[in-house]
Amino acid sequence: MELSELPVETQLEIMLADHYRFQYLVAACRAGLFVALENEPGLSVKDVAQRLGLEEQPARILLLGCTVLGLLRKEGGSYYNTPLTKGVSGDYEGTMTSIITRESRNMYRALTWLPESVQENTNVGLQRVMAGNSDNLYERLTENAELEAEFHTMMAFHSRKFGAAIKENLDLSGYRHLLDVGGGTAANAENLADRWPHLRMTIADLPSVADKARKRVGELGLADRVDVAGIDAFSDEFPSGCDAVLFAHFLEIWSPERIQQLLAKAYRALPPGGGLFIIAPYQHDDETGPVQAAYLSAYFLAFASGEGMVYTGREFEQWLGTAGFELTSRTVLGMEEAIMLCARKPS
């Protein structure tokens, strides 16, 4: 039965209980429950308590919650992982555990300030949960090496998740040098270098991120093809010499006014015939979904920047036209998870 088919009171009760669901998941991940059961399926309550260093009563409560939520299966007195926990029972960096950790440490706390952020039109959540003077998350991360590393681990997971779709749909055969604005620690570069062996790339990101990107590029053996520029995308001009610009999961962070500034800057940096590519979370043109668009928009408002949201493809098309670009294609990726817009600077 769909949620919308339930009685209204029941729907509201489910919403009210969401914090219990998430906290059980966090507690299990933090304790190492799913990894323990992956290594030793069929543990009892007593076994779990011993393996995880817990008292038996809280171990019993944790197992009850995870069983009720479908995270575990109980047979007699033995507990087993379910398919739902496959993504959180292995290596930290290769699973959703990195995302859950970040959600619990910062985003869950920050989103409790969404009502105030809506009222004040700024990211009150960031101001309440993370120390620093900058008005956006990304610059505050540069002041905390541990949180910055955690953030880029999470982003690398997302990049791997979307990597196949991007490689399949982004046609760079006609370009020789791609500028990846906000390219992070080289996740996009890794995917695209494999797909387009002729392509040179330049990653442009904040100086502290650029240092990590250079290290990662070296580890990948791509130093002869991938350059890294430490810049502020708003105060610095883009590096020259590129004939294509990629904004992957970057523009949605910012306000419409700042997005148009970035598109104008890309237009100036490109030669006639140059390509412009946008990959961003997807929102229906009629602004009714999908649900991830609503979640991420709250994240940008209350935490990340206080000004961005998940925009519609129609809005991006309008901004591209205003900047002088000609739209060549628009593609929805995955299960309505992202949209890719391809455009060119007229010859």
mmCIF file of C-alpha atoms in Angstrom:
data_model
loop_
_atom_site.group_PDB
_atom_site.id
_atom_site.type_symbol
_atom_site.label_atom_id
_atom_site.label_comp_id
_atom_site.label_asym_id
_atom_site.label_seq_id
_atom_site.Cartn_x
_atom_site.Cartn_y
_atom_site.Cartn_z
ATOM 1 C CA MET A 1 0.000 0.000 0.000
ATOM 2 C CA GLU A 2 1.288 3.458 -0.912
ATOM 3 C CA LEU A 3 1.782 5.982 1.883
ATOM 4 C CA SER A 4 -0.816 8.275 0.295
ATOM 5 C CA GLU A 5 -3.418 5.478 0.516
ATOM 6 C CA LEU A 6 -3.150 5.238 4.309
ATOM 7 C CA PRO A 7 -5.426 7.246 6.630
ATOM 8 C CA VAL A 8 -4.222 10.820 7.061
ATOM 9 C CA GLU A 9 -3.539 10.280 10.768
ATOM 10 C CA THR A 10 -1.371 7.249 9.968
ATOM 11 C CA GLN A 11 0.595 9.187 7.364
ATOM 12 C CA LEU A 12 1.372 11.876 9.935
ATOM 13 C CA GLU A 13 2.338 9.271 12.544
ATOM 14 C CA ILE A 14 4.835 7.756 10.100
ATOM 15 C CA MET A 15 6.360 11.183 9.497
ATOM 16 C CA LEU A 16 6.593 11.751 13.249
ATOM 17 C CA ALA A 17 8.500 8.474 13.644
ATOM 18 C CA ASP A 18 11.122 9.142 10.974
ATOM 19 C CA HIS A 19 13.673 10.321 13.523
ATOM 20 C CA TYR A 20 13.512 6.929 15.272
ATOM 21 C CA ARG A 21 14.199 5.140 11.988
ATOM 22 C CA PHE A 22 17.233 7.231 11.189
ATOM 23 C CA GLN A 23 18.701 7.051 14.689
ATOM 24 C CA TYR A 24 18.429 3.249 14.772
ATOM 25 C CA LEU A 25 20.317 3.169 11.474
ATOM 26 C CA VAL A 26 22.993 5.530 12.803
ATOM 27 C CA ALA A 27 23.364 3.618 16.067
ATOM 28 C CA ALA A 28 23.762 0.313 14.232
ATOM 29 C CA CYS A 29 26.337 1.716 11.811
ATOM 30 C CA ARG A 30 28.287 3.417 14.570
ATOM 31 C CA ALA A 31 28.346 0.257 16.684
ATOM 32 C CA GLY A 32 29.448 -1.856 13.711
ATOM 33 C CA LEU A 33 26.405 -4.131 13.889
ATOM 34 C CA PHE A 34 25.977 -4.774 10.169
ATOM 35 C CA VAL A 35 29.679 -5.425 9.623
ATOM 36 C CA ALA A 36 29.682 -7.873 12.556
ATOM 37 C CA LEU A 37 26.731 -9.792 11.110
ATOM 38 C CA GLU A 38 28.292 -9.754 7.654
ATOM 39 C CA ASN A 39 31.368 -11.433 9.115
ATOM 40 C CA GLU A 40 29.454 -13.763 11.463
ATOM 41 C CA PRO A 41 25.846 -14.299 10.379
ATOM 42 C CA GLY A 42 23.474 -15.726 12.951
ATOM 43 C CA LEU A 43 24.775 -14.082 16.112
ATOM 44 C CA SER A 44 22.560 -14.064 19.208
ATOM 45 C CA VAL A 45 21.785 -11.071 21.413
ATOM 46 C CA LYS A 46 24.545 -12.135 23.788
ATOM 47 C CA ASP A 47 26.999 -12.631 20.918
ATOM 48 C CA VAL A 48 26.214 -9.204 19.463
ATOM 49 C CA ALA A 49 26.669 -7.536 22.842
ATOM 50 C CA GLN A 50 30.061 -9.196 23.261
ATOM 51 C CA ARG A 51 31.271 -8.452 19.726
ATOM 52 C CA LEU A 52 30.241 -4.791 19.887
ATOM 53 C CA GLY A 53 31.235 -4.149 23.494
ATOM 54 C CA LEU A 54 27.675 -3.348 24.571
ATOM 55 C CA GLU A 55 25.579 -4.212 27.585
ATOM 56 C CA GLU A 56 22.965 -6.825 26.732
ATOM 57 C CA GLN A 57 19.920 -4.572 27.280
ATOM 58 C CA PRO A 58 20.909 -1.842 24.750
ATOM 59 C CA ALA A 59 22.056 -4.555 22.329
ATOM 60 C CA ARG A 60 18.597 -6.117 22.578
ATOM 61 C CA ILE A 61 16.942 -2.740 21.936
ATOM 62 C CA LEU A 62 19.192 -2.080 18.932
ATOM 63 C CA LEU A 63 18.423 -5.502 17.460
ATOM 64 C CA LEU A 64 14.688 -5.033 18.025
ATOM 65 C CA GLY A 65 14.666 -1.691 16.224
ATOM 66 C CA CYS A 66 16.721 -2.929 13.290
ATOM 67 C CA THR A 67 14.547 -6.033 12.939
ATOM 68 C CA VAL A 68 11.297 -4.051 12.998
ATOM 69 C CA LEU A 69 12.667 -1.687 10.342
ATOM 70 C CA GLY A 70 13.710 -4.531 8.045
ATOM 71 C CA LEU A 71 17.429 -3.935 8.473
ATOM 72 C CA LEU A 72 17.851 -7.356 10.110
ATOM 73 C CA ARG A 73 16.108 -10.731 9.931
ATOM 74 C CA LYS A 74 15.598 -12.848 13.054
ATOM 75 C CA GLU A 75 15.388 -16.641 12.923
ATOM 76 C CA GLY A 76 14.892 -18.191 16.335
ATOM 77 C CA GLY A 77 17.469 -16.474 18.494
ATOM 78 C CA SER A 78 19.809 -15.623 15.608
ATOM 79 C CA TYR A 79 20.116 -12.375 13.636
ATOM 80 C CA TYR A 80 21.067 -11.863 9.985
ATOM 81 C CA ASN A 81 21.564 -8.914 7.671
ATOM 82 C CA THR A 82 18.943 -8.307 5.000
ATOM 83 C CA PRO A 83 19.459 -7.033 1.431
ATOM 84 C CA LEU A 84 18.692 -3.562 2.799
ATOM 85 C CA THR A 85 21.944 -3.548 4.777
ATOM 86 C CA LYS A 86 24.175 -4.659 1.923
ATOM 87 C CA GLY A 87 25.168 -1.043 1.314
ATOM 88 C CA VAL A 88 26.336 -0.496 4.906
ATOM 89 C CA SER A 89 28.050 -3.764 5.801
ATOM 90 C CA GLY A 90 31.371 -3.394 4.001
ATOM 91 C CA ASP A 91 34.298 -1.022 3.525
ATOM 92 C CA TYR A 92 33.500 2.463 4.853
ATOM 93 C CA GLU A 93 34.459 4.448 1.748
ATOM 94 C CA GLY A 94 32.707 2.057 -0.614
ATOM 95 C CA THR A 95 29.359 2.070 1.175
ATOM 96 C CA MET A 96 26.587 4.421 2.256
ATOM 97 C CA THR A 97 28.064 4.429 5.769
ATOM 98 C CA SER A 98 30.045 7.550 4.874
ATOM 99 C CA ILE A 99 26.809 9.343 3.967
ATOM 100 C CA ILE A 100 25.029 8.147 7.107
ATOM 101 C CA THR A 101 27.938 9.360 9.239
ATOM 102 C CA ARG A 102 27.807 12.819 7.687
ATOM 103 C CA GLU A 103 24.030 12.978 7.907
ATOM 104 C CA SER A 104 24.111 12.203 11.620
ATOM 105 C CA ARG A 105 27.046 14.443 12.486
ATOM 106 C CA ASN A 106 25.960 17.598 10.685
ATOM 107 C CA MET A 107 22.980 17.487 8.372
ATOM 108 C CA TYR A 108 20.469 15.897 10.752
ATOM 109 C CA ARG A 109 21.277 18.492 13.385
ATOM 110 C CA ALA A 110 21.321 21.331 10.866
ATOM 111 C CA LEU A 111 17.914 20.425 9.448
ATOM 112 C CA THR A 112 16.321 20.891 12.865
ATOM 113 C CA TRP A 113 16.838 24.581 12.052
ATOM 114 C CA LEU A 114 14.885 24.408 8.777
ATOM 115 C CA PRO A 115 11.881 26.327 10.207
ATOM 116 C CA GLU A 116 14.165 29.215 11.201
ATOM 117 C CA SER A 117 16.006 29.032 7.863
ATOM 118 C CA VAL A 118 12.704 29.329 5.999
ATOM 119 C CA GLN A 119 11.713 32.333 8.088
ATOM 120 C CA GLU A 120 15.072 34.108 7.814
ATOM 121 C CA ASN A 121 16.013 32.994 4.265
ATOM 122 C CA THR A 122 19.503 31.941 5.306
ATOM 123 C CA ASN A 123 21.326 28.811 6.445
ATOM 124 C CA VAL A 124 20.643 29.034 10.163
ATOM 125 C CA GLY A 125 21.498 25.339 10.527
ATOM 126 C CA LEU A 126 25.091 25.868 9.397
ATOM 127 C CA GLN A 127 25.499 28.776 11.775
ATOM 128 C CA ARG A 128 24.256 26.659 14.692
ATOM 129 C CA VAL A 129 26.120 23.378 14.156
ATOM 130 C CA MET A 130 29.481 24.177 12.519
ATOM 131 C CA ALA A 131 32.097 26.625 13.733
ATOM 132 C CA GLY A 132 33.515 29.166 11.299
ATOM 133 C CA ASN A 133 33.040 32.613 9.826
ATOM 134 C CA SER A 134 32.162 31.872 6.203
ATOM 135 C CA ASP A 135 28.538 32.038 5.095
ATOM 136 C CA ASN A 136 28.662 28.679 3.293
ATOM 137 C CA LEU A 137 29.518 25.100 4.172
ATOM 138 C CA TYR A 138 32.298 24.620 1.647
ATOM 139 C CA GLU A 139 34.514 27.401 2.931
ATOM 140 C CA ARG A 140 33.886 26.375 6.545
ATOM 141 C CA LEU A 141 35.025 22.866 5.672
ATOM 142 C CA THR A 142 38.436 24.267 4.731
ATOM 143 C CA GLU A 143 38.853 25.140 8.418
ATOM 144 C CA ASN A 144 38.202 21.553 9.584
ATOM 145 C CA ALA A 145 40.340 18.901 7.904
ATOM 146 C CA GLU A 146 38.402 15.968 9.374
ATOM 147 C CA LEU A 147 35.004 17.231 8.237
ATOM 148 C CA GLU A 148 36.386 18.225 4.839
ATOM 149 C CA ALA A 149 37.794 14.727 4.308
ATOM 150 C CA GLU A 150 34.480 13.213 5.400
ATOM 151 C CA PHE A 151 32.605 15.447 2.958
ATOM 152 C CA HIS A 152 34.782 14.478 -0.005
ATOM 153 C CA THR A 153 34.498 10.787 0.881
ATOM 154 C CA MET A 154 30.727 11.213 0.687
ATOM 155 C CA MET A 155 30.942 13.136 -2.601
ATOM 156 C CA ALA A 156 33.226 10.483 -4.080
ATOM 157 C CA PHE A 157 30.553 7.899 -3.255
ATOM 158 C CA HIS A 158 27.965 9.990 -5.118
ATOM 159 C CA SER A 159 30.324 10.425 -8.069
ATOM 160 C CA ARG A 160 30.865 6.676 -8.313
ATOM 161 C CA LYS A 161 27.104 6.186 -8.127
ATOM 162 C CA PHE A 162 26.478 8.532 -11.065
ATOM 163 C CA GLY A 163 29.750 7.790 -12.841
ATOM 164 C CA ALA A 164 28.370 5.153 -15.187
ATOM 165 C CA ALA A 165 25.431 7.329 -16.251
ATOM 166 C CA ILE A 166 27.694 10.316 -16.876
ATOM 167 C CA LYS A 167 30.201 8.253 -18.868
ATOM 168 C CA GLU A 168 27.401 6.791 -20.953
ATOM 169 C CA ASN A 169 25.566 10.042 -21.688
ATOM 170 C CA LEU A 170 28.195 12.813 -21.720
ATOM 171 C CA ASP A 171 29.684 12.949 -25.219
ATOM 172 C CA LEU A 172 33.110 14.611 -25.111
ATOM 173 C CA SER A 173 34.399 13.154 -28.356
ATOM 174 C CA GLY A 174 34.494 16.580 -30.016
ATOM 175 C CA TYR A 175 36.451 18.341 -27.271
ATOM 176 C CA ARG A 176 40.106 18.326 -26.298
ATOM 177 C CA HIS A 177 40.269 20.092 -22.892
ATOM 178 C CA LEU A 178 37.532 20.058 -20.231
ATOM 179 C CA LEU A 179 37.362 22.464 -17.287
ATOM 180 C CA ASP A 180 35.637 20.765 -14.329
ATOM 181 C CA VAL A 181 34.414 23.607 -12.090
ATOM 182 C CA GLY A 182 33.965 22.494 -8.487
ATOM 183 C CA GLY A 183 35.485 19.161 -9.472
ATOM 184 C CA GLY A 184 36.459 18.185 -5.937
ATOM 185 C CA THR A 185 39.034 15.461 -5.430
ATOM 186 C CA ALA A 186 39.080 14.202 -9.035
ATOM 187 C CA ALA A 187 36.124 11.791 -9.006
ATOM 188 C CA ASN A 188 34.753 13.199 -12.286
ATOM 189 C CA ALA A 189 38.228 13.305 -13.784
ATOM 190 C CA GLU A 190 38.766 9.643 -12.932
ATOM 191 C CA ASN A 191 35.520 8.598 -14.628
ATOM 192 C CA LEU A 192 35.956 10.740 -17.723
ATOM 193 C CA ALA A 193 39.654 10.024 -18.244
ATOM 194 C CA ASP A 194 38.819 6.359 -18.551
ATOM 195 C CA ARG A 195 36.013 7.004 -21.060
ATOM 196 C CA TRP A 196 37.803 9.651 -23.149
ATOM 197 C CA PRO A 197 41.539 8.833 -23.326
ATOM 198 C CA HIS A 198 42.230 11.758 -25.687
ATOM 199 C CA LEU A 199 40.863 14.345 -23.264
ATOM 200 C CA ARG A 200 42.861 16.761 -21.121
ATOM 201 C CA MET A 201 41.171 18.138 -18.011
ATOM 202 C CA THR A 202 41.587 20.931 -15.508
ATOM 203 C CA ILE A 203 39.928 20.657 -12.100
ATOM 204 C CA ALA A 204 39.058 24.046 -10.592
ATOM 205 C CA ASP A 205 38.177 24.141 -6.899
ATOM 206 C CA LEU A 206 39.055 25.927 -3.673
ATOM 207 C CA PRO A 207 42.802 25.861 -2.863
ATOM 208 C CA SER A 208 42.449 23.424 0.058
ATOM 209 C CA VAL A 209 40.460 21.057 -2.155
ATOM 210 C CA ALA A 210 42.905 21.532 -5.030
ATOM 211 C CA ASP A 211 45.758 20.228 -2.871
ATOM 212 C CA LYS A 212 43.850 16.994 -2.250
ATOM 213 C CA ALA A 213 42.873 16.772 -5.917
ATOM 214 C CA ARG A 214 46.530 16.973 -6.995
ATOM 215 C CA LYS A 215 47.388 14.138 -4.647
ATOM 216 C CA ARG A 216 44.535 12.023 -5.975
ATOM 217 C CA VAL A 217 45.423 12.778 -9.597
ATOM 218 C CA GLY A 218 48.949 11.565 -8.884
ATOM 219 C CA GLU A 219 47.650 8.378 -7.270
ATOM 220 C CA LEU A 220 45.535 7.723 -10.365
ATOM 221 C CA GLY A 221 48.514 8.200 -12.664
ATOM 222 C CA LEU A 222 46.779 11.056 -14.484
ATOM 223 C CA ALA A 223 49.195 13.910 -13.785
ATOM 224 C CA ASP A 224 50.125 14.090 -17.471
ATOM 225 C CA ARG A 225 46.479 14.672 -18.464
ATOM 226 C CA VAL A 226 44.791 16.394 -15.522
ATOM 227 C CA ASP A 227 45.792 19.804 -14.171
ATOM 228 C CA VAL A 228 44.430 21.325 -10.969
ATOM 229 C CA ALA A 229 43.745 25.025 -10.347
ATOM 230 C CA GLY A 230 43.057 26.392 -6.875
ATOM 231 C CA ILE A 231 40.546 29.207 -7.428
ATOM 232 C CA ASP A 232 37.447 30.866 -6.048
ATOM 233 C CA ALA A 233 34.857 30.312 -8.769
ATOM 234 C CA PHE A 234 33.215 33.660 -8.053
ATOM 235 C CA SER A 235 36.134 36.026 -7.502
ATOM 236 C CA ASP A 236 38.595 34.505 -10.006
ATOM 237 C CA GLU A 237 38.283 34.119 -13.748
ATOM 238 C CA PHE A 238 38.249 30.557 -15.048
ATOM 239 C CA PRO A 239 41.507 29.087 -16.396
ATOM 240 C CA SER A 240 41.955 29.642 -20.127
ATOM 241 C CA GLY A 241 42.695 27.117 -22.842
ATOM 242 C CA CYS A 242 39.673 24.855 -22.362
ATOM 243 C CA ASP A 243 37.076 24.206 -25.050
ATOM 244 C CA ALA A 244 34.465 22.689 -22.719
ATOM 245 C CA VAL A 245 33.227 23.489 -19.201
ATOM 246 C CA LEU A 246 31.508 21.077 -16.821
ATOM 247 C CA PHE A 247 29.407 22.078 -13.810
ATOM 248 C CA ALA A 248 28.619 18.770 -12.078
ATOM 249 C CA HIS A 249 26.520 19.054 -8.915
ATOM 250 C CA PHE A 250 27.750 22.598 -8.366
ATOM 251 C CA LEU A 251 25.286 25.164 -9.721
ATOM 252 C CA GLU A 252 22.364 24.060 -7.551
ATOM 253 C CA ILE A 253 24.267 25.228 -4.464
ATOM 254 C CA TRP A 254 23.850 28.872 -5.461
ATOM 255 C CA SER A 255 21.175 31.491 -6.090
ATOM 256 C CA PRO A 256 19.839 32.156 -9.606
ATOM 257 C CA GLU A 257 21.856 35.390 -9.724
ATOM 258 C CA ARG A 258 25.120 33.639 -8.895
ATOM 259 C CA ILE A 259 24.387 30.781 -11.294
ATOM 260 C CA GLN A 260 24.030 33.322 -14.087
ATOM 261 C CA GLN A 261 27.345 34.895 -13.052
ATOM 262 C CA LEU A 262 29.029 31.494 -13.354
ATOM 263 C CA LEU A 263 27.459 30.785 -16.743
ATOM 264 C CA ALA A 264 28.568 34.201 -18.011
ATOM 265 C CA LYS A 265 32.082 33.484 -16.772
ATOM 266 C CA ALA A 266 32.071 30.125 -18.562
ATOM 267 C CA TYR A 267 30.900 31.855 -21.742
ATOM 268 C CA ARG A 268 33.864 34.247 -21.543
ATOM 269 C CA ALA A 269 36.304 31.399 -20.988
ATOM 270 C CA LEU A 270 35.132 29.315 -23.947
ATOM 271 C CA PRO A 271 36.059 29.762 -27.609
ATOM 272 C CA PRO A 272 33.312 29.902 -30.250
ATOM 273 C CA GLY A 273 31.856 26.425 -30.601
ATOM 274 C CA GLY A 274 32.895 25.489 -27.056
ATOM 275 C CA GLY A 275 30.728 23.144 -25.003
ATOM 276 C CA LEU A 276 28.957 23.754 -21.699
ATOM 277 C CA PHE A 277 27.655 20.827 -19.632
ATOM 278 C CA ILE A 278 25.474 20.945 -16.519
ATOM 279 C CA ILE A 279 24.724 17.949 -14.311
ATOM 280 C CA ALA A 280 22.418 18.748 -11.419
ATOM 281 C CA PRO A 281 19.743 17.115 -9.254
ATOM 282 C CA TYR A 282 16.455 16.809 -11.102
ATOM 283 C CA GLN A 283 13.206 18.641 -10.405
ATOM 284 C CA HIS A 284 10.074 18.312 -12.516
ATOM 285 C CA ASP A 285 9.265 21.408 -14.545
ATOM 286 C CA ASP A 286 5.879 21.580 -12.787
ATOM 287 C CA GLU A 287 7.675 21.681 -9.390
ATOM 288 C CA THR A 288 5.891 18.655 -7.898
ATOM 289 C CA GLY A 289 8.857 16.334 -7.300
ATOM 290 C CA PRO A 290 10.679 14.056 -7.123
ATOM 291 C CA VAL A 291 11.059 13.754 -3.360
ATOM 292 C CA GLN A 292 14.850 14.076 -3.511
ATOM 293 C CA ALA A 293 14.433 17.567 -4.965
ATOM 294 C CA ALA A 294 12.597 18.628 -1.820
ATOM 295 C CA TYR A 295 15.152 17.031 0.494
ATOM 296 C CA LEU A 296 18.160 18.586 -1.219
ATOM 297 C CA SER A 297 16.513 21.993 -1.437
ATOM 298 C CA ALA A 298 16.086 21.980 2.344
ATOM 299 C CA TYR A 299 19.742 20.979 2.682
ATOM 300 C CA PHE A 300 20.935 23.895 0.552
ATOM 301 C CA LEU A 301 18.734 26.408 2.366
ATOM 302 C CA ALA A 302 19.318 25.343 5.972
ATOM 303 C CA PHE A 303 22.901 24.134 5.746
ATOM 304 C CA ALA A 304 25.021 24.306 2.614
ATOM 305 C CA SER A 305 24.684 27.840 1.297
ATOM 306 C CA GLY A 306 21.435 29.452 2.424
ATOM 307 C CA GLU A 307 20.645 30.391 -1.167
ATOM 308 C CA GLY A 308 20.492 27.373 -3.473
ATOM 309 C CA MET A 309 17.879 24.725 -4.259
ATOM 310 C CA VAL A 310 17.138 22.029 -6.814
ATOM 311 C CA TYR A 311 16.099 23.987 -9.897
ATOM 312 C CA THR A 312 14.006 22.812 -12.836
ATOM 313 C CA GLY A 313 15.471 22.005 -16.209
ATOM 314 C CA ARG A 314 13.366 24.798 -17.663
ATOM 315 C CA GLU A 315 15.134 27.316 -15.415
ATOM 316 C CA PHE A 316 18.562 26.090 -16.474
ATOM 317 C CA GLU A 317 17.516 26.368 -20.115
ATOM 318 C CA GLN A 318 16.462 29.989 -19.591
ATOM 319 C CA TRP A 319 19.732 30.869 -17.852
ATOM 320 C CA LEU A 320 21.791 29.214 -20.574
ATOM 321 C CA GLY A 321 19.960 31.242 -23.201
ATOM 322 C CA THR A 322 20.464 34.475 -21.272
ATOM 323 C CA ALA A 323 24.205 33.750 -21.081
ATOM 324 C CA GLY A 324 24.332 33.284 -24.862
ATOM 325 C CA PHE A 325 24.496 29.491 -25.098
ATOM 326 C CA GLU A 326 22.495 27.305 -27.461
ATOM 327 C CA LEU A 327 20.926 24.231 -25.836
ATOM 328 C CA THR A 328 21.737 21.019 -27.712
ATOM 329 C CA SER A 329 20.231 18.346 -25.451
ATOM 330 C CA ARG A 330 18.528 17.676 -22.136
ATOM 331 C CA THR A 331 18.632 14.217 -20.532
ATOM 332 C CA VAL A 332 17.213 12.851 -17.281
ATOM 333 C CA LEU A 333 19.677 10.442 -15.649
ATOM 334 C CA GLY A 334 18.855 7.406 -13.530
ATOM 335 C CA MET A 335 15.541 7.210 -11.715
ATOM 336 C CA GLU A 336 14.930 10.953 -12.023
ATOM 337 C CA GLU A 337 18.008 11.518 -9.860
ATOM 338 C CA ALA A 338 19.782 14.049 -12.053
ATOM 339 C CA ILE A 339 19.463 16.076 -15.221
ATOM 340 C CA MET A 340 22.158 16.726 -17.809
ATOM 341 C CA LEU A 341 21.970 19.766 -20.082
ATOM 342 C CA CYS A 342 24.383 20.159 -22.975
ATOM 343 C CA ALA A 343 24.899 23.509 -24.694
ATOM 344 C CA ARG A 344 27.386 25.262 -26.936
ATOM 345 C CA LYS A 345 28.737 28.734 -27.469
ATOM 346 C CA PRO A 346 27.690 29.800 -30.976
ATOM 347 C CA SER A 347 30.379 29.824 -33.640
#
